[in-house]
Short mmCIF file of C-alpha atoms in Angstrom, two decimals:
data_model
loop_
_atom_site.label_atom_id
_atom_site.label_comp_id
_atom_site.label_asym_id
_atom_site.label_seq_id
_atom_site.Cartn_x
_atom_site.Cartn_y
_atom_site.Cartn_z
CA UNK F 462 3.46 59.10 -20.90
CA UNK F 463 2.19 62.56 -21.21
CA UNK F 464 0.53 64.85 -18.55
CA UNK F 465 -0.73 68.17 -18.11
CA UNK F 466 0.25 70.54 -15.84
CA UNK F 467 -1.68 74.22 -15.27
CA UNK F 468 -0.65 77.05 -12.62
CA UNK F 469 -2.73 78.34 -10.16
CA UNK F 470 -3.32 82.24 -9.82
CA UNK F 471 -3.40 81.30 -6.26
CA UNK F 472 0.43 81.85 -4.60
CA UNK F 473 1.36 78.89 -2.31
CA UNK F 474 3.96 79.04 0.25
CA UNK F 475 6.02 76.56 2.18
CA UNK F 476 8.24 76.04 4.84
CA UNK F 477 11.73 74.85 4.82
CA UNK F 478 11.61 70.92 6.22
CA UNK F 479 14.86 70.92 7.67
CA UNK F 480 15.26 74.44 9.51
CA UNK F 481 18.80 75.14 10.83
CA UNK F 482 19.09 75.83 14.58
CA UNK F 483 18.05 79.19 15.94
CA UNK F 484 17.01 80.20 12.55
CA UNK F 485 13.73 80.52 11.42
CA UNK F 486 11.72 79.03 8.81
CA UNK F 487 12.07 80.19 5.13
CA UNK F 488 8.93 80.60 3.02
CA UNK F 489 8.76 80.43 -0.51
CA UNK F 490 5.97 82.78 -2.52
CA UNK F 491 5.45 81.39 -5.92
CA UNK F 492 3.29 83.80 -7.98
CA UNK F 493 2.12 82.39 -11.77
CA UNK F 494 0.85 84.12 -14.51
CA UNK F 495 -2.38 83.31 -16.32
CA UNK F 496 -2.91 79.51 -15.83
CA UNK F 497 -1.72 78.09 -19.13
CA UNK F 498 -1.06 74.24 -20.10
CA UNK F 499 2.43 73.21 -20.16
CA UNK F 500 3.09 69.68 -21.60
CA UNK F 501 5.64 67.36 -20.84
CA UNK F 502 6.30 63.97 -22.22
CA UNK F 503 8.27 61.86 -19.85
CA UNK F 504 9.91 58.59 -20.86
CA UNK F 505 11.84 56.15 -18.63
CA UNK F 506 15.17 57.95 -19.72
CA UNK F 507 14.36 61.27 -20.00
CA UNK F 508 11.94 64.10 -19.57
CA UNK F 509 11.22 66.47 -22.32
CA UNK F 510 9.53 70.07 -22.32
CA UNK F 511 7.90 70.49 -25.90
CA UNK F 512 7.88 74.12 -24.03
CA UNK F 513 10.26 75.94 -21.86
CA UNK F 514 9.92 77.61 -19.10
CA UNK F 515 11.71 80.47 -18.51
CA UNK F 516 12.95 82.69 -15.07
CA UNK F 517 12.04 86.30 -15.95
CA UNK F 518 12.08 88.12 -12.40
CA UNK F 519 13.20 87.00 -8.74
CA UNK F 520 12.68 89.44 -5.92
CA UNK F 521 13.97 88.89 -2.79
CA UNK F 522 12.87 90.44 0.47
CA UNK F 523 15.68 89.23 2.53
CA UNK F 524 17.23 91.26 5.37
CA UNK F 525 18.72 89.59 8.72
CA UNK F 526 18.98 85.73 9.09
CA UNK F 527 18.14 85.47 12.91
CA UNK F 528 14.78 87.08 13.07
CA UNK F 529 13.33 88.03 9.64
CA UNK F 530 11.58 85.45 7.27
CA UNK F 531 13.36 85.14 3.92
CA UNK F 532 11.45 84.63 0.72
CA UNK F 533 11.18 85.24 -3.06
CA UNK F 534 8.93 85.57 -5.51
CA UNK F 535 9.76 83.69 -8.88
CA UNK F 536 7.53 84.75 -11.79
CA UNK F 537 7.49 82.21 -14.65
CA UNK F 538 6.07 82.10 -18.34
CA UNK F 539 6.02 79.80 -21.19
CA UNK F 540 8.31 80.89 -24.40
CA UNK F 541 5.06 81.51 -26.69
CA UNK F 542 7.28 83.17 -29.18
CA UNK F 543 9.66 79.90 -29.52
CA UNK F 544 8.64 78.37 -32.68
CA UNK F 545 7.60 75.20 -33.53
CA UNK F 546 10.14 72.40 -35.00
CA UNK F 547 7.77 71.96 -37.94
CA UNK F 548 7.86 75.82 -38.87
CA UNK F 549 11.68 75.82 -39.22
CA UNK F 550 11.62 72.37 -40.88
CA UNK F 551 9.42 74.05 -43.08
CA UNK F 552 11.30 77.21 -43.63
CA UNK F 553 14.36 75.02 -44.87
CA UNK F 554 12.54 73.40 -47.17
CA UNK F 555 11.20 76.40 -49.49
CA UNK F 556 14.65 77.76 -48.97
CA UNK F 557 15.89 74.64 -50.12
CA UNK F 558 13.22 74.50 -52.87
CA UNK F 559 14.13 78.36 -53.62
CA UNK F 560 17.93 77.28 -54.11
CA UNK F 561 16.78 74.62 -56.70
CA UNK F 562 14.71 76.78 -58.94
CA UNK F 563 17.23 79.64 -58.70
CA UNK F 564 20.34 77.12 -60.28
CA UNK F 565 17.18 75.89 -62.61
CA UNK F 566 17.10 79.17 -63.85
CA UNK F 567 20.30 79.91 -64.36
CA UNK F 568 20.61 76.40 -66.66
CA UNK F 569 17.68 77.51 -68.52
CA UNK F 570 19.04 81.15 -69.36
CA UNK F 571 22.60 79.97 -70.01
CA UNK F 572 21.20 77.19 -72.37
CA UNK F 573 19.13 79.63 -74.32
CA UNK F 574 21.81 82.58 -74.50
CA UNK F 575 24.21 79.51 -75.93
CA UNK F 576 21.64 78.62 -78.47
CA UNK F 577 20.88 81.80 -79.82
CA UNK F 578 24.30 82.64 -80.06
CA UNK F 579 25.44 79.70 -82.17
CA UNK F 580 22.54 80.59 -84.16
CA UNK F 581 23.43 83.75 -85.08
CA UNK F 582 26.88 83.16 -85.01
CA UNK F 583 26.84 80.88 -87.83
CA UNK F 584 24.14 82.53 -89.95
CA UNK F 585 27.20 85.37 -89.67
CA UNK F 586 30.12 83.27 -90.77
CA UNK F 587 27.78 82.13 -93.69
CA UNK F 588 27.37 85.43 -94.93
CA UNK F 589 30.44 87.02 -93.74
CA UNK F 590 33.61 84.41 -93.80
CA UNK F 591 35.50 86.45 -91.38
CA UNK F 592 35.92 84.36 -88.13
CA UNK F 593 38.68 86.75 -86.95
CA UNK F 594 37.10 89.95 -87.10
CA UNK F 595 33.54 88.41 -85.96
CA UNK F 596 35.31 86.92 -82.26
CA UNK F 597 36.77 90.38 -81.82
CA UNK F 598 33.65 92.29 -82.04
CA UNK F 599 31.96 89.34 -79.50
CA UNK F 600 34.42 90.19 -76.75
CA UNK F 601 34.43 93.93 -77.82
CA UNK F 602 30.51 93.89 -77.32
CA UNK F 603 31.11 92.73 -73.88
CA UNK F 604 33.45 94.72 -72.71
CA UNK F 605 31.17 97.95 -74.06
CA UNK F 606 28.09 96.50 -71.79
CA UNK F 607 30.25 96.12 -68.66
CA UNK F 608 31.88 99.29 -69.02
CA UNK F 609 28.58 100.70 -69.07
CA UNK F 610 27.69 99.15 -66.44
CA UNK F 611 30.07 100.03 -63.80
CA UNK F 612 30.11 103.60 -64.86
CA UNK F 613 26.22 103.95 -64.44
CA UNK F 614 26.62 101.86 -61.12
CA UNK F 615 24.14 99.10 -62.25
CA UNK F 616 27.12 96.74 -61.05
CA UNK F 617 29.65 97.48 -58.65
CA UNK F 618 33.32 97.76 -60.36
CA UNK F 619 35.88 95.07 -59.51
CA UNK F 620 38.94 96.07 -56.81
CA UNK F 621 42.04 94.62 -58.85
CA UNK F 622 45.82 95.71 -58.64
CA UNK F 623 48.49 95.09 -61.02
CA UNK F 624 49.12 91.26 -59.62
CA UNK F 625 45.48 90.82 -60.82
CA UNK F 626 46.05 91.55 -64.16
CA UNK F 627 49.47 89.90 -64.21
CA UNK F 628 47.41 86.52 -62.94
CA UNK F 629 44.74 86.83 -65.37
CA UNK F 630 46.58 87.22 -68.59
CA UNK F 631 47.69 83.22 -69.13
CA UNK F 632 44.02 82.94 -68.45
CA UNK F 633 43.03 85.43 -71.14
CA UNK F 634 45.61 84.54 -73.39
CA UNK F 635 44.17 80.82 -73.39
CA UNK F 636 40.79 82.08 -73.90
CA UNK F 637 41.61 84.39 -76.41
CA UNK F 638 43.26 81.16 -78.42
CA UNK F 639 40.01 78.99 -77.75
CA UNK F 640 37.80 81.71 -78.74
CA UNK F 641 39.17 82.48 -81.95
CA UNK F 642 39.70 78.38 -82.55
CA UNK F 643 36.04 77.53 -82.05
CA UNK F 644 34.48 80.47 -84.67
CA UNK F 645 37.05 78.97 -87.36
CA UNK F 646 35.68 75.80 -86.86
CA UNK F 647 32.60 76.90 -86.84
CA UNK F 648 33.14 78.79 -90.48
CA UNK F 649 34.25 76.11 -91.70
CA UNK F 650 31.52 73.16 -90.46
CA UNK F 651 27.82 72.45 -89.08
CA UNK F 652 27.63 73.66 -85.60
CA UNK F 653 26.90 70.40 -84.58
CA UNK F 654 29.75 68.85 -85.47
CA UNK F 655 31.98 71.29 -83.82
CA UNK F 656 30.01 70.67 -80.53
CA UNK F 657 30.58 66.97 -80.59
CA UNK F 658 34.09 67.65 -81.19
CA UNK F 659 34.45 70.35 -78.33
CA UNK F 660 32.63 67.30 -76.10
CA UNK F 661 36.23 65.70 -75.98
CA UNK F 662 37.61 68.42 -73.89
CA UNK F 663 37.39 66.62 -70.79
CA UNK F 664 39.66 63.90 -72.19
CA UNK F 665 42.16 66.67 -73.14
CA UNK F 666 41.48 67.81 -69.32
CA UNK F 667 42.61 64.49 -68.21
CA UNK F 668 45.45 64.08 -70.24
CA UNK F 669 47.09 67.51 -69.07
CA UNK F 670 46.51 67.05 -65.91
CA UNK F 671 48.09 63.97 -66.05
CA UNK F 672 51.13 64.59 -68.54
CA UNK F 673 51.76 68.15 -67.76
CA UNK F 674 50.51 68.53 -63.56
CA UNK F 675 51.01 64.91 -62.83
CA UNK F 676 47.85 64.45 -61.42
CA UNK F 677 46.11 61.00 -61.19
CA UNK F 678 42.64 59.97 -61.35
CA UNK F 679 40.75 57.03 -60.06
CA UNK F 680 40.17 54.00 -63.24
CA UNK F 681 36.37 55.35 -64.03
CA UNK F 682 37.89 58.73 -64.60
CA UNK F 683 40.30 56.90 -67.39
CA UNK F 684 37.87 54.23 -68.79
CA UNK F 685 34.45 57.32 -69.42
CA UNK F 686 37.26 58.55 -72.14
CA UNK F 687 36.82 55.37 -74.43
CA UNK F 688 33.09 56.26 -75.10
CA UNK F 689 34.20 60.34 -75.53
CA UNK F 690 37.29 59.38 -77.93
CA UNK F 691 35.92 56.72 -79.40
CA UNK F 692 32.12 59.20 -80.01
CA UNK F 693 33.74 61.91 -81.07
CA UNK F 694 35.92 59.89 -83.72
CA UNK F 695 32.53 57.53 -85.29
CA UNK F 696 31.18 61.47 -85.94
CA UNK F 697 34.56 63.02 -87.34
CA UNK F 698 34.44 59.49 -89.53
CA UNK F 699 31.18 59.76 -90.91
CA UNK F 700 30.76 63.88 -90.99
CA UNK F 701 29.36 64.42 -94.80
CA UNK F 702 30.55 67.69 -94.84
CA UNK F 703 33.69 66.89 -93.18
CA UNK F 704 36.35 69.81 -93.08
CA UNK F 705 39.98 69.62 -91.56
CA UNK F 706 40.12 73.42 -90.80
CA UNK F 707 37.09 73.20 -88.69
CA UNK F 708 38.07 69.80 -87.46
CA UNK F 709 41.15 70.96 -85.83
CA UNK F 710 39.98 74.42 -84.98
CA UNK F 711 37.49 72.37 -82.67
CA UNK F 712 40.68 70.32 -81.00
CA UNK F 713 42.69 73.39 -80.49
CA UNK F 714 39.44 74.97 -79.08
CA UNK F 715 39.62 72.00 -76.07
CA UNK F 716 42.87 72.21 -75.52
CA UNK F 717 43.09 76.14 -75.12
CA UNK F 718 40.00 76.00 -72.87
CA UNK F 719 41.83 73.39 -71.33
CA UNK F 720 44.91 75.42 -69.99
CA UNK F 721 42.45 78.51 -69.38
CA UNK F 722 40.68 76.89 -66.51
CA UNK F 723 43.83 75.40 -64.99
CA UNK F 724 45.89 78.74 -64.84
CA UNK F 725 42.63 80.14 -63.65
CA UNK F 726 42.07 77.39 -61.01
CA UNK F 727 45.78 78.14 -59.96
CA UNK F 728 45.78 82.09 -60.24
CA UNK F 729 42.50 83.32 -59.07
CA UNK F 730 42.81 81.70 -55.47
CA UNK F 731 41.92 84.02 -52.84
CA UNK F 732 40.81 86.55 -55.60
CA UNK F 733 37.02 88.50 -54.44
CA UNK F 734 36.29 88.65 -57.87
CA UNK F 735 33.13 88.08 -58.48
CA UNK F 736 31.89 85.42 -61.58
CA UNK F 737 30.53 88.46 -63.50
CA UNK F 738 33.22 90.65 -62.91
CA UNK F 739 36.16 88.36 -63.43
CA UNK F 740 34.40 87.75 -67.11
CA UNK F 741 34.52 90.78 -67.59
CA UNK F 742 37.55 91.22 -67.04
CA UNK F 743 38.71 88.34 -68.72
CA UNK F 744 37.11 89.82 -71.85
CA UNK F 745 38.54 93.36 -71.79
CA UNK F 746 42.14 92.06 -71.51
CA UNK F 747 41.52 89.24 -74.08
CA UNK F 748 40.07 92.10 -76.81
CA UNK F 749 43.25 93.68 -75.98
CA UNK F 750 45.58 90.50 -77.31
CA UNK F 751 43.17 89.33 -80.11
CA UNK F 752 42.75 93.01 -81.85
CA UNK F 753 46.38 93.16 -83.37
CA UNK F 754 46.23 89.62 -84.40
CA UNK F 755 42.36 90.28 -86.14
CA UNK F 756 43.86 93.05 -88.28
CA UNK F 757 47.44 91.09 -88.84
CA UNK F 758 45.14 88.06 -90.31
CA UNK F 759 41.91 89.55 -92.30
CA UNK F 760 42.62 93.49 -92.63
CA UNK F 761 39.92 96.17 -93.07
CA UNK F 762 40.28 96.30 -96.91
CA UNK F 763 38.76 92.48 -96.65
CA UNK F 764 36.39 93.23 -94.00
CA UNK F 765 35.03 96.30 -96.46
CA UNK F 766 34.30 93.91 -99.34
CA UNK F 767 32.86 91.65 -97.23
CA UNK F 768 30.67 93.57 -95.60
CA UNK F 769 29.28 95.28 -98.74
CA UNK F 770 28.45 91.48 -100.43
CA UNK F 771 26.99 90.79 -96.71
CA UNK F 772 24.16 93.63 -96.89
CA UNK F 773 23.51 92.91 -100.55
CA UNK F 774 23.03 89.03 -100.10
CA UNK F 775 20.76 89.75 -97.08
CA UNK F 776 20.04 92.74 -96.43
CA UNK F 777 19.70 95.02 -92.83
CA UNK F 778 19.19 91.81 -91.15
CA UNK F 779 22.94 91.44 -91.62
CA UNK F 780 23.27 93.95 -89.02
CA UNK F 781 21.17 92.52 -86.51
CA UNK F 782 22.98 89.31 -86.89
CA UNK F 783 26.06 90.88 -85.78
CA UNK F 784 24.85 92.78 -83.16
CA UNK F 785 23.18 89.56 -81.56
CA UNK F 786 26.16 87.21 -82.01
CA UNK F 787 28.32 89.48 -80.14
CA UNK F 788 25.66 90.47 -77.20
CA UNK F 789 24.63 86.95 -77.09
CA UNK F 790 28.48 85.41 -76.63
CA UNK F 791 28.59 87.87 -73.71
CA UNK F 792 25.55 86.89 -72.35
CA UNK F 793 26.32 83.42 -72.44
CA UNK F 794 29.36 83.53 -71.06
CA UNK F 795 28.81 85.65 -68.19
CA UNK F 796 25.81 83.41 -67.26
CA UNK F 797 27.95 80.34 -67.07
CA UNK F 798 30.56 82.53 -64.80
CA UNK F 799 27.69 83.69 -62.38
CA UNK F 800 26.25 80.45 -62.22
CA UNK F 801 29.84 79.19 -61.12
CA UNK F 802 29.42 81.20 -57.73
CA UNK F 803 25.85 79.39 -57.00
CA UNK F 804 26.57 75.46 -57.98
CA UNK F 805 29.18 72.98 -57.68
CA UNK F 806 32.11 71.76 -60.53
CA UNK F 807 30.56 68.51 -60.94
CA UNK F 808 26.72 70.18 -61.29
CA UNK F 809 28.24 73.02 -64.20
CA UNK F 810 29.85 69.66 -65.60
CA UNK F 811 26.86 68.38 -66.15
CA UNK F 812 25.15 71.67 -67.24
CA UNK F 813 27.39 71.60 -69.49
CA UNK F 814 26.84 68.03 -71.15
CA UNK F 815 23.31 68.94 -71.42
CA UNK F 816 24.22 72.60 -73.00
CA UNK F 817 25.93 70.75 -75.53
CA UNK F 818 23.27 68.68 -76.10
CA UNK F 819 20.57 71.43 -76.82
CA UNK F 820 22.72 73.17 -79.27
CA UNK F 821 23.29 70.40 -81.05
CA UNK F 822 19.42 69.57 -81.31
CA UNK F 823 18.51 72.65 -82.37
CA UNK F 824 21.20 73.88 -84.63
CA UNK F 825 20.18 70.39 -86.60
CA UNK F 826 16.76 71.48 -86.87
CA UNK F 827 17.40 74.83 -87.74
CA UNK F 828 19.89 74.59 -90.24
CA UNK F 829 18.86 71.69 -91.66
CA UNK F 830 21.76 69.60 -91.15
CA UNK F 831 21.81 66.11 -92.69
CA UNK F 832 22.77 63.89 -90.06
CA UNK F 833 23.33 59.79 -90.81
CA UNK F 834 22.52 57.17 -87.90
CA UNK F 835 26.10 56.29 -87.87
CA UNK F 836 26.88 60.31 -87.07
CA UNK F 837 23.77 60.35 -84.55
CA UNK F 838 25.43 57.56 -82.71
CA UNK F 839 28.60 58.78 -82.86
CA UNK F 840 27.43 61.89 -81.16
CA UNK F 841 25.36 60.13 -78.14
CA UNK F 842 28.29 57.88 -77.23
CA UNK F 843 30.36 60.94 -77.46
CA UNK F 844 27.78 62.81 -75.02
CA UNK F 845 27.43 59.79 -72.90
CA UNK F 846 30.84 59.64 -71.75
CA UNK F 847 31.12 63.41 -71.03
CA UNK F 848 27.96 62.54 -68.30
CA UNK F 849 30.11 59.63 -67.28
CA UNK F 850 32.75 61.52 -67.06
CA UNK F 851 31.54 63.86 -64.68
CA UNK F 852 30.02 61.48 -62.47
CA UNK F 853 33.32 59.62 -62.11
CA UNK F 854 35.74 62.63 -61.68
CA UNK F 855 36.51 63.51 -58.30
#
């Protein structure tokens, strides 16, 4: 039932029913503000105030018992500035809304950066065979922008101590193998077929956990590798341009990534690092392990030649492909950390899947890639269980 109540400017006074001996009577002085509805909705249990009312001033103008009247004067008024329940259901909603489009955004840059850097990475490996020397100058590109960037303030530089660094090298060390792994593959076969390959990295993830950690996993975790292995080994069956450098460069790839995010799951704890920083990071001391090894492997007297028959086969463009590769990888990259800070595991699984997915697309449209049905089908299965995969993992 619901009723309306209003004040009266009038004040109203009453007298105390039950007046104690020799004492006498008590009035009350109620003064309102302006008259104002207040609604109430009363049900048989309870009564409800869709406003409340609120004491703001009590005066008394007491003095002896015996003789003198007692009274006070309690001024009330409605909490106008409360607001509404629909206002603050509505105000969690766009921030809700807000959160969605933000972690859209970040999938749609990190996509993008990862396509335009296996792009250009391969149209460099074409011309320039030099896998080595072409991962160094990725992580050395990176390093450059974020050194520049916390010396000109546009981000804030990292707080780390030597037990930082000590933490962070297995983790570099691993990424440092992976990197290197993937561009050899990549020199040596489509782009596409290293991605469906490096989609079997959550079966390696499995398997160390399990055989190194001792970790278990529920049965669906176990049975969404059949469709990965079995994917990933229909494409490496029917690749046409099939290569068993690039193949196993891929493999090594997974299982270096692998061990990078479990010694960075286990060393970072408790680290304020943030996801741009720590890549950053990550990169500088991994261009510091990789650098010796680049000129151990290629040398500059083969990265000379090679550069000269670059810039005559294509031209200035060369250059550009370079630069991009390497500013690209960075980009990438440091996307994918940053977005780490903003979603869930199981969500950048997923982002992940569907990352793989796009540059597979495109880098078959681009380059021209003959695919057979056989392959295609290889690679969906393959893709499929990765989704399963990280719907079933805990």
């Amino acid at each position: 039932m619901n009723c309306s109540i209003k004040h009266s400017i009038s004040s109203t006074s009453c007298s105390n029913l039950i007046p104690k001996k020799d004492s006498s009577p008590i009035s009350f002085k109620i003064q309102s503000l302006p008259p104002k509805p207040i609604n109430f909705n009363i049900k048989p249990s309870s009564i409800t105030f869709k406003k409340p009312l609120y004491i703001s001033q009590i005066q008394d103008f007491g003095g002896s018992i015996r003789k003198i009247n007692h009274g006070f004067v309690c001024n009330a008024y409605e909490a106008d500035h409360s607001q509404p329940l629909e206002i603050k259901m509505d105000e969690v909603a766009q921030s809700e809304a807000g959160q969605k489009m933000k972690i859209g955004l970040y999938f749609a840059t990190w996509w993008s950066l990862n396509v335009v850097f296996n792009i250009y990475n391969k149209k460099v490996l074409n011309a320039f065979p030099f896998p080595w020397l072409t991962s160094t100058l990725s992580l050395a590109a990176g390093s450059l922008i974020m050194l520049v960037s916390w010396a000109t303030k546009m981000v804030e530089a990292p707080k780390t101590d030597i037990e930082f660094w000590k933490t962070l090298f297995p983790v570099a060390l691993a990424h440092t193998i992976g990197h290197v792994a993937a561009t050899i593959s990549m020199s040596k076969v489509a782009v596409s077929f290293t991605h469906i390959i490096k989609s079997a990295e959550p079966a390696f993830s499995v398997l160390v956990s399990r055989f190194f950690l001792g970790e278990s996993f529920p049965i669906g975790v176990y049975l969404s590798l059949l469709p990965i292995i079995g994917g990933c080994a229909l494409s490496a069956l029917t690749e046409l341009n099939f290569n068993m450098i690039g193949f196993m460069g891929a493999m090594v790839s997974n299982l270096a990534f692998v061990f990078r995010n479990i010694f960075s799951k286990k060393g970072m704890k408790g680290k304020s690092v943030s996801g741009m920083n720590y890549y950053a990071c990550l990169s500088m001391l991994s261009l510091l392990i990789l650098t010796p090894f680049t000129i151990a492997m290629e040398g500059p007297q083969m990265w000379e030649a090679g550069w000269q028959t670059a810039l005559t086969q294509i031209g200035p463009n060369f250059v550009w492909w370079v630069v991009a590769q390497s500013v690209f990888y960075h980009l990438y990259n440091q996307v994918s950390y940053m977005s780490l800070d903003q979603i869930s595991p199981l969500t950048f699984s997923i982002g992940n899947t569907m990352k793989r997915i796009s540059v597979i697309v495109s880098s078959i449209i681009i380059f021209r890639t003959p695919v057979q049905p056989v392959n295609a089908l290889g690679a969906a299965i393959a893709i499929l269980g990765t989704f399963i995969y990280s719907q079933a993992k805990p």
